[in-house]
mmCIF file of C-alpha atoms in Angstrom:
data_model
loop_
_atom_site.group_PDB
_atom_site.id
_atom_site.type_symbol
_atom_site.label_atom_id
_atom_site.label_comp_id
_atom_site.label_asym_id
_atom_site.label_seq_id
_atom_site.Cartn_x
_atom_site.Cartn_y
_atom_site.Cartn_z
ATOM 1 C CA UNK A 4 173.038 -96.646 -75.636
ATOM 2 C CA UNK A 5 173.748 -93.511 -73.156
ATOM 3 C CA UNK A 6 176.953 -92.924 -74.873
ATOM 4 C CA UNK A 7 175.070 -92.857 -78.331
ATOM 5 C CA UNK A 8 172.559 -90.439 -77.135
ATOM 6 C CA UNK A 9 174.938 -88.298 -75.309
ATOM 7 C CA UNK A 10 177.828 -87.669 -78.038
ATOM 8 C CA UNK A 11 175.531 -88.634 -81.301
ATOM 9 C CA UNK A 12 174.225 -84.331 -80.729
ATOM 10 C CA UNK A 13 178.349 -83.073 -79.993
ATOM 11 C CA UNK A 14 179.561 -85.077 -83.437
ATOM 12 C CA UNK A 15 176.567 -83.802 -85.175
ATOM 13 C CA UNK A 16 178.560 -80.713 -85.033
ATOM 14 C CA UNK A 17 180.515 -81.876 -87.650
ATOM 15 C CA UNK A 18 178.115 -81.954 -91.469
ATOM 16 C CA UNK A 19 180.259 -84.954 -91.987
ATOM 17 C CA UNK A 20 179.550 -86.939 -88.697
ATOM 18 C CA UNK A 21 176.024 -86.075 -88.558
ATOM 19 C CA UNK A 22 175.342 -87.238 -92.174
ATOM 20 C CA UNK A 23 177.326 -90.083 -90.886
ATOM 21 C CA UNK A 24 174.396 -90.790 -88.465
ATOM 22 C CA UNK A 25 172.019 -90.667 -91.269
ATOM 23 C CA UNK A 26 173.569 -92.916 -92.973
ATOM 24 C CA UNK A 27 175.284 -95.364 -90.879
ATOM 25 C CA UNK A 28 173.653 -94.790 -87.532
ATOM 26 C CA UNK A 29 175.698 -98.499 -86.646
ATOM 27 C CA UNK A 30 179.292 -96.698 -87.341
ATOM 28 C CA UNK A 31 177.976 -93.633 -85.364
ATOM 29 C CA UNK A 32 177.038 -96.149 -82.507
ATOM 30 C CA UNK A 33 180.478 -97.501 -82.751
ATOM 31 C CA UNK A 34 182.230 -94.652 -82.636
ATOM 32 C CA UNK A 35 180.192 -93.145 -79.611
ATOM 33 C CA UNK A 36 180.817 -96.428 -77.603
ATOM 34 C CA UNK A 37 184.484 -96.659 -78.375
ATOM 35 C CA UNK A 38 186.197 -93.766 -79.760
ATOM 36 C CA UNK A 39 185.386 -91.108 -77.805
ATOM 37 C CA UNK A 40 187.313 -89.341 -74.985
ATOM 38 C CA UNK A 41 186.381 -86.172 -72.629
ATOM 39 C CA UNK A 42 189.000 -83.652 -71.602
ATOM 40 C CA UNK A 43 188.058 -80.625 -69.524
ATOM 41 C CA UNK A 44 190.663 -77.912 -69.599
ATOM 42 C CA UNK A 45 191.332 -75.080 -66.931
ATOM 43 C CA UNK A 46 191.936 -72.328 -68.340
ATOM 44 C CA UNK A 47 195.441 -71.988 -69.848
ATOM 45 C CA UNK A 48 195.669 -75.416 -70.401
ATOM 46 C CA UNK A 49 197.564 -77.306 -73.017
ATOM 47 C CA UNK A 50 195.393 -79.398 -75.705
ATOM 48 C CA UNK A 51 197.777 -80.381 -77.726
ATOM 49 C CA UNK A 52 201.263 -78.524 -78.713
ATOM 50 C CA UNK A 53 203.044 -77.946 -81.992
ATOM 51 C CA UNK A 54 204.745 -81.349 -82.728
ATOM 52 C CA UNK A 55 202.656 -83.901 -81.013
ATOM 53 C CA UNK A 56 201.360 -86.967 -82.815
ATOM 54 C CA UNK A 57 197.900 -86.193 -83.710
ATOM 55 C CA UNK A 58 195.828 -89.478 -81.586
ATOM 56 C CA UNK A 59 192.004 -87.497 -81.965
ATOM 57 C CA UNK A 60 190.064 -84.830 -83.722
ATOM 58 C CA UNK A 61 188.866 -82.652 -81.355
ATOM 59 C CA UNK A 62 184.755 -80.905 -80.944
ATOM 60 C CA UNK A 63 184.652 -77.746 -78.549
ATOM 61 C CA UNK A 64 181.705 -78.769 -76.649
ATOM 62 C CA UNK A 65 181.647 -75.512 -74.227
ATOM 63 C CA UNK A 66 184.032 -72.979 -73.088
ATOM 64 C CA UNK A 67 186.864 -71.298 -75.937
ATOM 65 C CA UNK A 68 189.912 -72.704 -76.981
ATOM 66 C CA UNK A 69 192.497 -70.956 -78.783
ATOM 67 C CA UNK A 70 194.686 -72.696 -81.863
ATOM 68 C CA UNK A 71 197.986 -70.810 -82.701
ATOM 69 C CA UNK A 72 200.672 -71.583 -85.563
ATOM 70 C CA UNK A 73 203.356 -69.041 -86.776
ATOM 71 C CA UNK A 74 202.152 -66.091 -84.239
ATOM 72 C CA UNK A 75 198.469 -65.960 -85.836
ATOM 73 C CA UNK A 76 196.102 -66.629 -83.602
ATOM 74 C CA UNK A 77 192.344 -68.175 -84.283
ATOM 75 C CA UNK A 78 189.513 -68.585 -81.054
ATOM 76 C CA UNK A 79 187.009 -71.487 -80.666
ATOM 77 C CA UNK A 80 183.748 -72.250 -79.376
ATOM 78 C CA UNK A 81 181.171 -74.793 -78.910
ATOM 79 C CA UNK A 82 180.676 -76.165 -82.179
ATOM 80 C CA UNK A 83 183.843 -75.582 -83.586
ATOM 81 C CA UNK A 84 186.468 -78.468 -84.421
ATOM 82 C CA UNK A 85 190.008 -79.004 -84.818
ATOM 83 C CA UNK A 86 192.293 -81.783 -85.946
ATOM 84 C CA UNK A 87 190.349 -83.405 -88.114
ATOM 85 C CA UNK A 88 193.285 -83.843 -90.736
ATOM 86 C CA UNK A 89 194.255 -86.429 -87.934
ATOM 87 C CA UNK A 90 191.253 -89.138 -89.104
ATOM 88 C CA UNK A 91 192.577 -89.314 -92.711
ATOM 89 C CA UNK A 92 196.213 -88.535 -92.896
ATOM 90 C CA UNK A 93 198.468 -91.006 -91.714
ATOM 91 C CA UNK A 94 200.855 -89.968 -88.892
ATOM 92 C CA UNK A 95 199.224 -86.407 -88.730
ATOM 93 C CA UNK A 96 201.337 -84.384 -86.280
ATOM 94 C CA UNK A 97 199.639 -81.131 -84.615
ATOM 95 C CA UNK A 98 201.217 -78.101 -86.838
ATOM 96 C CA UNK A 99 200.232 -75.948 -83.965
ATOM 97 C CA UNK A 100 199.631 -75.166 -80.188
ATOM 98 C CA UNK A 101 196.409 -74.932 -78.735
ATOM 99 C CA UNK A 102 195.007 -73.645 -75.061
ATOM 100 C CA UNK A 103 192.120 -72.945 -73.063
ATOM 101 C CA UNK A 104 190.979 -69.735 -72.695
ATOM 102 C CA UNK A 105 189.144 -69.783 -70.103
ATOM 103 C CA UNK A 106 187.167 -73.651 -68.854
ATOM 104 C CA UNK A 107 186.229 -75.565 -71.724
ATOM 105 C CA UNK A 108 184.515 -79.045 -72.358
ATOM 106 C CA UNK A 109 186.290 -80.717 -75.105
ATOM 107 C CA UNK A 110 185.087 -84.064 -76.543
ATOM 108 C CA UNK A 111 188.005 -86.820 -78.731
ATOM 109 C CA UNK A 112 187.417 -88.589 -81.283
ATOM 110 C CA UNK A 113 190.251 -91.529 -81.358
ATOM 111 C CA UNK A 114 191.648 -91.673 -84.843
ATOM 112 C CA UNK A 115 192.031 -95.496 -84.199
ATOM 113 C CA UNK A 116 188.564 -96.444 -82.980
ATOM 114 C CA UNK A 117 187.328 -93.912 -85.546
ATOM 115 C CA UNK A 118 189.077 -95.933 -88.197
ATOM 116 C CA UNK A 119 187.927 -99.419 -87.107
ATOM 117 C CA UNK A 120 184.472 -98.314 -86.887
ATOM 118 C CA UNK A 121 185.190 -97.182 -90.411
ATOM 119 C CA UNK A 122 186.643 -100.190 -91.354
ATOM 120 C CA UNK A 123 183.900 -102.246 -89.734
ATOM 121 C CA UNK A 124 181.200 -100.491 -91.716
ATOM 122 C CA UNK A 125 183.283 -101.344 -94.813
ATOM 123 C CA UNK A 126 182.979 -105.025 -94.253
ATOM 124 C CA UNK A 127 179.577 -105.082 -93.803
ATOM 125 C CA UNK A 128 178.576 -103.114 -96.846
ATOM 126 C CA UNK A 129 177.150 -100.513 -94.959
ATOM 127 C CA UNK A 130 177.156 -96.864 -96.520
ATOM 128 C CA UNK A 131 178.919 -95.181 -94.160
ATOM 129 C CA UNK A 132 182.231 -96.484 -95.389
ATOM 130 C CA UNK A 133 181.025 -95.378 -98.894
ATOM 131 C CA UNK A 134 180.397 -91.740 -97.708
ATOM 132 C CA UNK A 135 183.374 -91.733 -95.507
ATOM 133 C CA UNK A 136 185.895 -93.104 -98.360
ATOM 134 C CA UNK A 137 184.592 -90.290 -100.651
ATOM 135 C CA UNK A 138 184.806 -87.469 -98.161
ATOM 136 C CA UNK A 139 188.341 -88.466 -97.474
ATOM 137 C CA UNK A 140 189.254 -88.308 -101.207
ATOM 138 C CA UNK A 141 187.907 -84.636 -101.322
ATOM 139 C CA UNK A 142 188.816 -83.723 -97.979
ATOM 140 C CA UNK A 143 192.975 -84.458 -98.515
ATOM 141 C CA UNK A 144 192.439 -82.852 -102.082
ATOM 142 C CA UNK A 145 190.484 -79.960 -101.723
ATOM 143 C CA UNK A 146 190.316 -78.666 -98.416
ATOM 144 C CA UNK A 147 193.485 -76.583 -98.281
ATOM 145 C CA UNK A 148 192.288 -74.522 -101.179
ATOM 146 C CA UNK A 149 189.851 -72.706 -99.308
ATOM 147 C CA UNK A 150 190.633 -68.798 -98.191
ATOM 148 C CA UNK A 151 192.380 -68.643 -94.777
ATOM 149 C CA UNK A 152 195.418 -67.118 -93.978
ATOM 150 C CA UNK A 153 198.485 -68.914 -95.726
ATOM 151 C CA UNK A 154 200.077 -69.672 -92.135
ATOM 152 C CA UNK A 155 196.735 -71.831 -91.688
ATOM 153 C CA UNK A 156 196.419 -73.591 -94.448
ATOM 154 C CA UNK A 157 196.707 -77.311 -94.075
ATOM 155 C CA UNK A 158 197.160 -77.168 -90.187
ATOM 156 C CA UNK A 159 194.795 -78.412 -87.416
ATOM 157 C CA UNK A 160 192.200 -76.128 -88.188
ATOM 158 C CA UNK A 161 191.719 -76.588 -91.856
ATOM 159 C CA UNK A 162 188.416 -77.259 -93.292
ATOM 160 C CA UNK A 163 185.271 -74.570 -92.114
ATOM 161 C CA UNK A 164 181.845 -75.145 -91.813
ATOM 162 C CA UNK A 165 180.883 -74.047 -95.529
ATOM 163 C CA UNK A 166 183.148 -75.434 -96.938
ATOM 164 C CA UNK A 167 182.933 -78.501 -95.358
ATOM 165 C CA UNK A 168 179.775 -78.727 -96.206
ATOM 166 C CA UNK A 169 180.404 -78.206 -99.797
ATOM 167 C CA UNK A 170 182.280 -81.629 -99.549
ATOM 168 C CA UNK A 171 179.119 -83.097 -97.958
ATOM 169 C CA UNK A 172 176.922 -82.102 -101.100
ATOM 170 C CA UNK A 173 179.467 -83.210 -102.944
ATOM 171 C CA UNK A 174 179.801 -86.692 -102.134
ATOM 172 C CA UNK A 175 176.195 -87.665 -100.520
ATOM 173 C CA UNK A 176 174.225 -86.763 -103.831
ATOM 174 C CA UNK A 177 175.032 -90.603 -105.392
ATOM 175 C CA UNK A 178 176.452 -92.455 -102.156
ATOM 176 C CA UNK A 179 173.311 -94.770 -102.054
ATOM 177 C CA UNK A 180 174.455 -95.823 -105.730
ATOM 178 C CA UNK A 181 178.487 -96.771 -104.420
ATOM 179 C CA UNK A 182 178.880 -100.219 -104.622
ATOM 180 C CA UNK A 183 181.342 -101.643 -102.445
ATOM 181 C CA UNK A 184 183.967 -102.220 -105.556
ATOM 182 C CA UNK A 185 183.637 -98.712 -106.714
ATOM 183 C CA UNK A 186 184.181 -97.645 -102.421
ATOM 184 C CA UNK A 187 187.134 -99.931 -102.940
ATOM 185 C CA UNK A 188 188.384 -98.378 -106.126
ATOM 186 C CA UNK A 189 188.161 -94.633 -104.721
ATOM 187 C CA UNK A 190 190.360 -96.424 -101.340
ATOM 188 C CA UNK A 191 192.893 -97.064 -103.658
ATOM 189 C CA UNK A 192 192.845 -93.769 -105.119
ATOM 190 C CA UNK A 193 193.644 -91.933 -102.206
ATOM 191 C CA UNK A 194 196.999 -92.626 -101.945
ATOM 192 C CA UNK A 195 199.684 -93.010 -98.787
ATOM 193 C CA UNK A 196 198.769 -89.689 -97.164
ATOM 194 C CA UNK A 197 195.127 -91.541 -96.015
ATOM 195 C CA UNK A 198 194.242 -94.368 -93.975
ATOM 196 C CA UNK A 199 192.575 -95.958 -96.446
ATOM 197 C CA UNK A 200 195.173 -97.831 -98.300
ATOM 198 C CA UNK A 201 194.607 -100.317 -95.081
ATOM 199 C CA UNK A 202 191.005 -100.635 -96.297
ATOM 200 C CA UNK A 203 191.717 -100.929 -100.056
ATOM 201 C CA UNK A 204 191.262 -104.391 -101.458
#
């Protein structure tokens, strides 16, 4: 219950996480007890680097964090997040290196725990499989299309707020009417890149 109440307002951050909530506060519960990890960086610190399996998305929870790939450089703050590619594409690895400005409070989310809570909430019938399976579809298909710099596109930062949340409106304006077949069906649609082959039926 702590757990819940102190990481349910850090992955609300993310329009996708906190609908989660809404929706499935069970999955969020899960994923608050299990998935989640706490790294505080000194400054010039390693996160990750270029190359590394990507294990968690990452939500800057204080401090600034910088993300680098092919000599362009991008800051973040609290609020921001990173590597979330990582939750849906199988055997992401980091496409970039990112440091610690200066001290910063970084929460993980594991992209294993994340995916049995997922998985979990499939089983049951519970919509926050639904609205996860059809945010992954869009996310893997439509996210790299949005206007960043081409040396960005499709790393660990892909995916801003806006647009983001463009997927959200997207996909939560019917999930209450996604039957667990139909969930199924757009599993199966989403091809090797996801994790949700594992889940299809």
């Amino acid at each position: 219950q702590l757990d819940f109440e102190v990481f349910k307002p850090i992955l609300s951050y993310h329009p996708l996480l906190r609908h989660l909530a809404f929706y499935d506060s069970e999955c969020t519960y899960a994923i608050c007890s299990a998935a989640i990890s706490e790294y505080a960086l000194a400054k010039q610190s390693l996160l990750f680097s270029k190359g590394d399996e990507g294990r968690h998305m990452y939500i800057v929870h204080s401090g600034q964090i910088t993300y680098t790939r092919s000599r362009i450089q991008v800051s973040l703050q609290k609020s921001d997040w990173l590597s979330e590619a990582a939750l849906w594409i199988k055997d992401w690895v980091h496409r970039g290196d990112c440091m610690a400005v200066k001290r910063a409070d970084i929460i993980g989310i594991s992209v294993e725990e994340f995916r049995c809570a997922l998985e979990d909430s499939r089983n049951k019938s519970r919509p926050g499989a639904r609205l996860g399976y059809r945010y992954a579809w869009r996310f893997i298909n439509d996210t790299c299309s949005y206007d960043v710099a081409s040396a960005l596109r499709c790393s660990d930062i892909w995916g801003d707020w806006s647009h983001i949340c463009g997927i959200i409106a997207q996909v939560t304006d019917d999930v209450d009417g996604v039957t667990k077949v139909g969930a199924s069906k757009v599993a199966r649609n989403v091809g090797r890149r996801s994790i949700l082959p594992g889940f299809s039926t």
